[in-house]
Amino acid sequence: MIYTKFIKRIIDFALALIGILVLSWLFILIIVAVVIDDPGKPFFSQKRIAKGKKTFRIYKFRTMKRSTPHDVPTHLLKDPEQYITRVGKFLRKTSLDELPQLFNILKGDISVIGPRPALWNQYDLIAERDKYGANDVKPGLTGWAQINGRDTLEIPQKAKLDGEYVASLKKGGVRAFLFDCRCFFATFFSVLRSDGVVEGGTGASERKRK
């Protein structure tokens, strides 16, 4: 388990630091765009579930109006489109709103790869992940479920994919590293195609079909 206990953290820290330095110009552009579009703080934070079901504050670029109810999952908002700013819509589609989470990685709150951290009040997702031990590993910026459906997934599907990732971590060594690499590189293609990005959050596509 040398990879999961030590090497993974070293890789996380290095990638996050490089990402912040290389993308600092992009951070500045996004901050300016967010403030011009809807004056106010360019960042916001939410309470999320960490390893062991502890909580932490996750950072994002603000994509919604200041009048949006706080700590309410997007899929529970009535007509979430009305709250999303013009710049925010672009940031969400391209996943650029997630960039500040590089600082969460530096702090050790999350990993580069892992199950996406649930909101503290997403009790159904948290309970479903318990079945697979997905609450017992460090959450991530991206992960196996993210590249296999993201917002289109219903909660049982998402938790099952998170469980598959946990199983890969338990194998440790080269196999765990290669699985992380697979998730990492697949994320770039997924982001470029905006795969699985559906306003309304988890399971939104299924609810629209119904």
CSV table of C-alpha atoms in Angstrom, one decimal:
chain,number,residue,atom,x,y,z
A,1,MET,CA,0.0,0.0,0.0
A,2,ILE,CA,3.0,2.3,-0.5
A,3,TYR,CA,1.3,4.0,-3.4
A,4,THR,CA,-2.0,4.8,-1.7
A,5,LYS,CA,-0.4,5.9,1.6
A,6,PHE,CA,2.6,7.9,0.3
A,7,ILE,CA,3.2,8.1,-3.4
A,8,LYS,CA,-0.3,9.2,-4.3
A,9,ARG,CA,-0.1,12.2,-1.9
A,10,ILE,CA,3.3,13.2,-3.3
A,11,ILE,CA,1.8,13.1,-6.9
A,12,ASP,CA,-1.3,15.0,-5.7
A,13,PHE,CA,0.8,17.8,-4.2
A,14,ALA,CA,3.1,18.1,-7.2
A,15,LEU,CA,0.3,18.2,-9.7
A,16,ALA,CA,-1.7,20.8,-7.8
A,17,LEU,CA,1.3,23.1,-7.3
A,18,ILE,CA,2.2,22.9,-11.0
A,19,GLY,CA,-1.4,23.4,-12.0
A,20,ILE,CA,-1.7,26.6,-9.8
A,21,LEU,CA,1.6,28.1,-11.1
A,22,VAL,CA,0.9,27.3,-14.8
A,23,LEU,CA,-2.8,28.4,-14.7
A,24,SER,CA,-2.4,31.5,-12.5
A,25,TRP,CA,-3.1,33.7,-15.5
A,26,LEU,CA,-6.4,31.8,-16.1
A,27,PHE,CA,-7.4,32.3,-12.4
A,28,ILE,CA,-7.0,36.0,-12.8
A,29,LEU,CA,-9.1,36.1,-16.0
A,30,ILE,CA,-11.9,34.0,-14.5
A,31,ILE,CA,-11.9,36.2,-11.3
A,32,VAL,CA,-12.3,39.3,-13.4
A,33,ALA,CA,-15.1,37.8,-15.6
A,34,VAL,CA,-17.0,36.5,-12.6
A,35,VAL,CA,-17.0,39.9,-10.8
A,36,ILE,CA,-18.0,41.8,-13.9
A,37,ASP,CA,-20.8,39.5,-14.6
A,38,ASP,CA,-22.3,39.5,-11.1
A,39,PRO,CA,-20.4,41.8,-8.6
A,40,GLY,CA,-19.4,40.0,-5.4
A,41,LYS,CA,-16.9,37.5,-4.3
A,42,PRO,CA,-15.4,35.4,-7.2
A,43,PHE,CA,-15.1,32.3,-5.0
A,44,PHE,CA,-17.5,30.4,-2.8
A,45,SER,CA,-17.1,27.4,-0.6
A,46,GLN,CA,-19.4,24.6,0.5
A,47,LYS,CA,-19.3,22.0,3.3
A,48,ARG,CA,-18.5,18.6,1.8
A,49,ILE,CA,-17.9,15.1,3.0
A,50,ALA,CA,-14.2,14.0,3.3
A,51,LYS,CA,-12.6,10.7,4.1
A,52,GLY,CA,-14.3,9.0,7.1
A,53,LYS,CA,-17.4,11.2,6.7
A,54,LYS,CA,-15.6,14.2,8.2
A,55,THR,CA,-16.4,17.6,6.7
A,56,PHE,CA,-14.3,20.2,4.9
A,57,ARG,CA,-14.8,23.4,2.9
A,58,ILE,CA,-14.5,22.9,-0.9
A,59,TYR,CA,-13.5,25.9,-3.1
A,60,LYS,CA,-15.0,26.8,-6.4
A,61,PHE,CA,-15.4,29.8,-8.7
A,62,ARG,CA,-18.8,31.3,-8.1
A,63,THR,CA,-21.1,30.3,-11.0
A,64,MET,CA,-24.4,31.3,-9.5
A,65,LYS,CA,-26.0,34.5,-8.4
A,66,ARG,CA,-25.5,35.7,-4.8
A,67,SER,CA,-29.2,35.3,-4.2
A,68,THR,CA,-29.0,31.5,-4.7
A,69,PRO,CA,-29.9,29.4,-1.6
A,70,HIS,CA,-26.6,28.2,0.0
A,71,ASP,CA,-25.7,24.6,0.5
A,72,VAL,CA,-28.6,23.3,-1.6
A,73,PRO,CA,-27.6,20.7,-4.2
A,74,THR,CA,-28.3,22.0,-7.7
A,75,HIS,CA,-30.6,19.2,-8.5
A,76,LEU,CA,-32.8,20.2,-5.6
A,77,LEU,CA,-33.2,23.8,-6.8
A,78,LYS,CA,-36.4,24.7,-8.6
A,79,ASP,CA,-35.3,25.8,-12.1
A,80,PRO,CA,-31.6,26.0,-11.4
A,81,GLU,CA,-31.0,27.8,-14.7
A,82,GLN,CA,-32.5,31.0,-13.2
A,83,TYR,CA,-29.6,31.2,-10.7
A,84,ILE,CA,-26.7,30.5,-13.0
A,85,THR,CA,-24.8,33.5,-14.3
A,86,ARG,CA,-23.7,33.9,-18.0
A,87,VAL,CA,-20.0,33.4,-17.1
A,88,GLY,CA,-21.1,30.6,-14.7
A,89,LYS,CA,-22.8,28.7,-17.4
A,90,PHE,CA,-19.5,28.6,-19.4
A,91,LEU,CA,-17.4,27.7,-16.4
A,92,ARG,CA,-19.7,24.8,-15.5
A,93,LYS,CA,-19.8,23.5,-19.0
A,94,THR,CA,-16.0,23.5,-19.2
A,95,SER,CA,-15.5,22.5,-15.6
A,96,LEU,CA,-13.3,25.5,-15.0
A,97,ASP,CA,-15.3,26.4,-11.9
A,98,GLU,CA,-13.5,23.4,-10.2
A,99,LEU,CA,-10.0,24.9,-10.6
A,100,PRO,CA,-9.8,26.4,-7.1
A,101,GLN,CA,-10.0,22.9,-5.8
A,102,LEU,CA,-6.3,22.7,-6.6
A,103,PHE,CA,-5.8,24.5,-3.3
A,104,ASN,CA,-7.9,21.8,-1.6
A,105,ILE,CA,-5.5,19.2,-3.0
A,106,LEU,CA,-2.5,21.1,-1.7
A,107,LYS,CA,-4.1,21.2,1.8
A,108,GLY,CA,-4.8,17.5,1.6
A,109,ASP,CA,-8.6,17.7,1.7
A,110,ILE,CA,-9.0,15.9,-1.5
A,111,SER,CA,-6.9,13.9,-4.0
A,112,VAL,CA,-6.6,14.5,-7.8
A,113,ILE,CA,-8.4,11.2,-8.3
A,114,GLY,CA,-11.2,9.9,-6.1
A,115,PRO,CA,-14.9,9.9,-5.6
A,116,ARG,CA,-16.4,13.4,-6.0
A,117,PRO,CA,-17.0,14.7,-2.4
A,118,ALA,CA,-20.7,14.8,-1.6
A,119,LEU,CA,-22.5,17.7,-0.1
A,120,TRP,CA,-22.9,17.3,3.7
A,121,ASN,CA,-26.7,17.0,3.2
A,122,GLN,CA,-26.7,14.5,0.3
A,123,TYR,CA,-27.6,11.8,2.7
A,124,ASP,CA,-28.9,9.4,0.0
A,125,LEU,CA,-25.5,9.5,-1.8
A,126,ILE,CA,-23.5,9.2,1.4
A,127,ALA,CA,-25.6,6.2,2.5
A,128,GLU,CA,-25.2,4.5,-0.9
A,129,ARG,CA,-21.5,5.0,-0.8
A,130,ASP,CA,-21.3,3.3,2.6
A,131,LYS,CA,-22.2,0.0,0.9
A,132,TYR,CA,-19.0,0.2,-1.1
A,133,GLY,CA,-16.6,1.8,1.4
A,134,ALA,CA,-16.4,4.9,-0.8
A,135,ASN,CA,-16.7,7.2,2.2
A,136,ASP,CA,-13.5,5.6,3.6
A,137,VAL,CA,-11.2,6.9,0.9
A,138,LYS,CA,-10.1,10.5,0.2
A,139,PRO,CA,-12.4,12.2,-2.3
A,140,GLY,CA,-11.1,13.6,-5.5
A,141,LEU,CA,-11.2,16.4,-8.1
A,142,THR,CA,-12.2,13.9,-10.7
A,143,GLY,CA,-12.8,10.2,-10.7
A,144,TRP,CA,-14.2,7.0,-12.2
A,145,ALA,CA,-17.8,8.1,-12.0
A,146,GLN,CA,-16.9,11.5,-13.4
A,147,ILE,CA,-15.7,10.1,-16.6
A,148,ASN,CA,-18.5,7.5,-16.8
A,149,GLY,CA,-21.6,9.7,-16.8
A,150,ARG,CA,-21.1,12.4,-14.2
A,151,ASP,CA,-24.5,14.3,-13.8
A,152,THR,CA,-26.4,11.8,-15.9
A,153,LEU,CA,-25.8,9.1,-13.3
A,154,GLU,CA,-28.4,8.1,-10.8
A,155,ILE,CA,-27.1,7.8,-7.2
A,156,PRO,CA,-26.9,4.0,-7.1
A,157,GLN,CA,-25.0,4.0,-10.4
A,158,LYS,CA,-22.6,6.7,-9.2
A,159,ALA,CA,-22.0,4.9,-5.8
A,160,LYS,CA,-21.3,1.6,-7.6
A,161,LEU,CA,-18.7,3.3,-9.9
A,162,ASP,CA,-17.1,4.9,-6.8
A,163,GLY,CA,-17.0,1.4,-5.3
A,164,GLU,CA,-15.2,0.1,-8.4
A,165,TYR,CA,-12.6,2.8,-7.8
A,166,VAL,CA,-12.2,1.9,-4.1
A,167,ALA,CA,-11.6,-1.7,-5.3
A,168,SER,CA,-8.8,-0.6,-7.6
A,169,LEU,CA,-7.2,1.3,-4.7
A,170,LYS,CA,-7.2,-1.8,-2.5
A,171,LYS,CA,-5.2,-3.6,-5.1
A,172,GLY,CA,-2.4,-1.0,-4.5
A,173,GLY,CA,0.8,-0.8,-6.4
A,174,VAL,CA,1.1,-0.5,-10.1
A,175,ARG,CA,-2.6,-1.4,-10.8
A,176,ALA,CA,-3.9,1.4,-8.5
A,177,PHE,CA,-1.5,3.8,-10.1
A,178,LEU,CA,-2.5,2.8,-13.7
A,179,PHE,CA,-6.2,3.1,-12.8
A,180,ASP,CA,-5.5,6.6,-11.5
A,181,CYS,CA,-3.7,7.5,-14.7
A,182,ARG,CA,-6.6,6.2,-16.7
A,183,CYS,CA,-9.0,8.4,-14.8
A,184,PHE,CA,-6.7,11.4,-15.1
A,185,PHE,CA,-6.1,11.3,-18.8
A,186,ALA,CA,-9.7,10.4,-19.6
A,187,THR,CA,-10.9,13.5,-17.7
A,188,PHE,CA,-9.3,15.8,-20.3
A,189,PHE,CA,-11.2,14.2,-23.1
A,190,SER,CA,-14.4,14.2,-21.0
A,191,VAL,CA,-14.0,17.9,-20.2
A,192,LEU,CA,-13.3,18.8,-23.8
A,193,ARG,CA,-16.5,17.1,-24.9
A,194,SER,CA,-18.5,18.3,-21.8
A,195,ASP,CA,-19.5,14.7,-21.2
A,196,GLY,CA,-22.1,14.2,-18.6
A,197,VAL,CA,-22.6,17.9,-17.8
A,198,VAL,CA,-26.3,18.4,-17.2
A,199,GLU,CA,-27.7,21.4,-15.3
A,200,GLY,CA,-29.7,20.1,-12.4
A,201,GLY,CA,-27.0,17.8,-11.1
A,202,THR,CA,-27.1,14.1,-10.2
A,203,GLY,CA,-29.5,12.1,-12.3
A,204,ALA,CA,-30.9,15.1,-14.1
A,205,SER,CA,-31.1,13.4,-17.4
A,206,GLU,CA,-33.2,10.6,-16.0
A,207,ARG,CA,-35.6,12.9,-14.3
A,208,LYS,CA,-36.0,14.9,-17.6
A,209,ARG,CA,-36.9,11.6,-19.5
A,210,LYS,CA,-39.5,10.8,-16.8
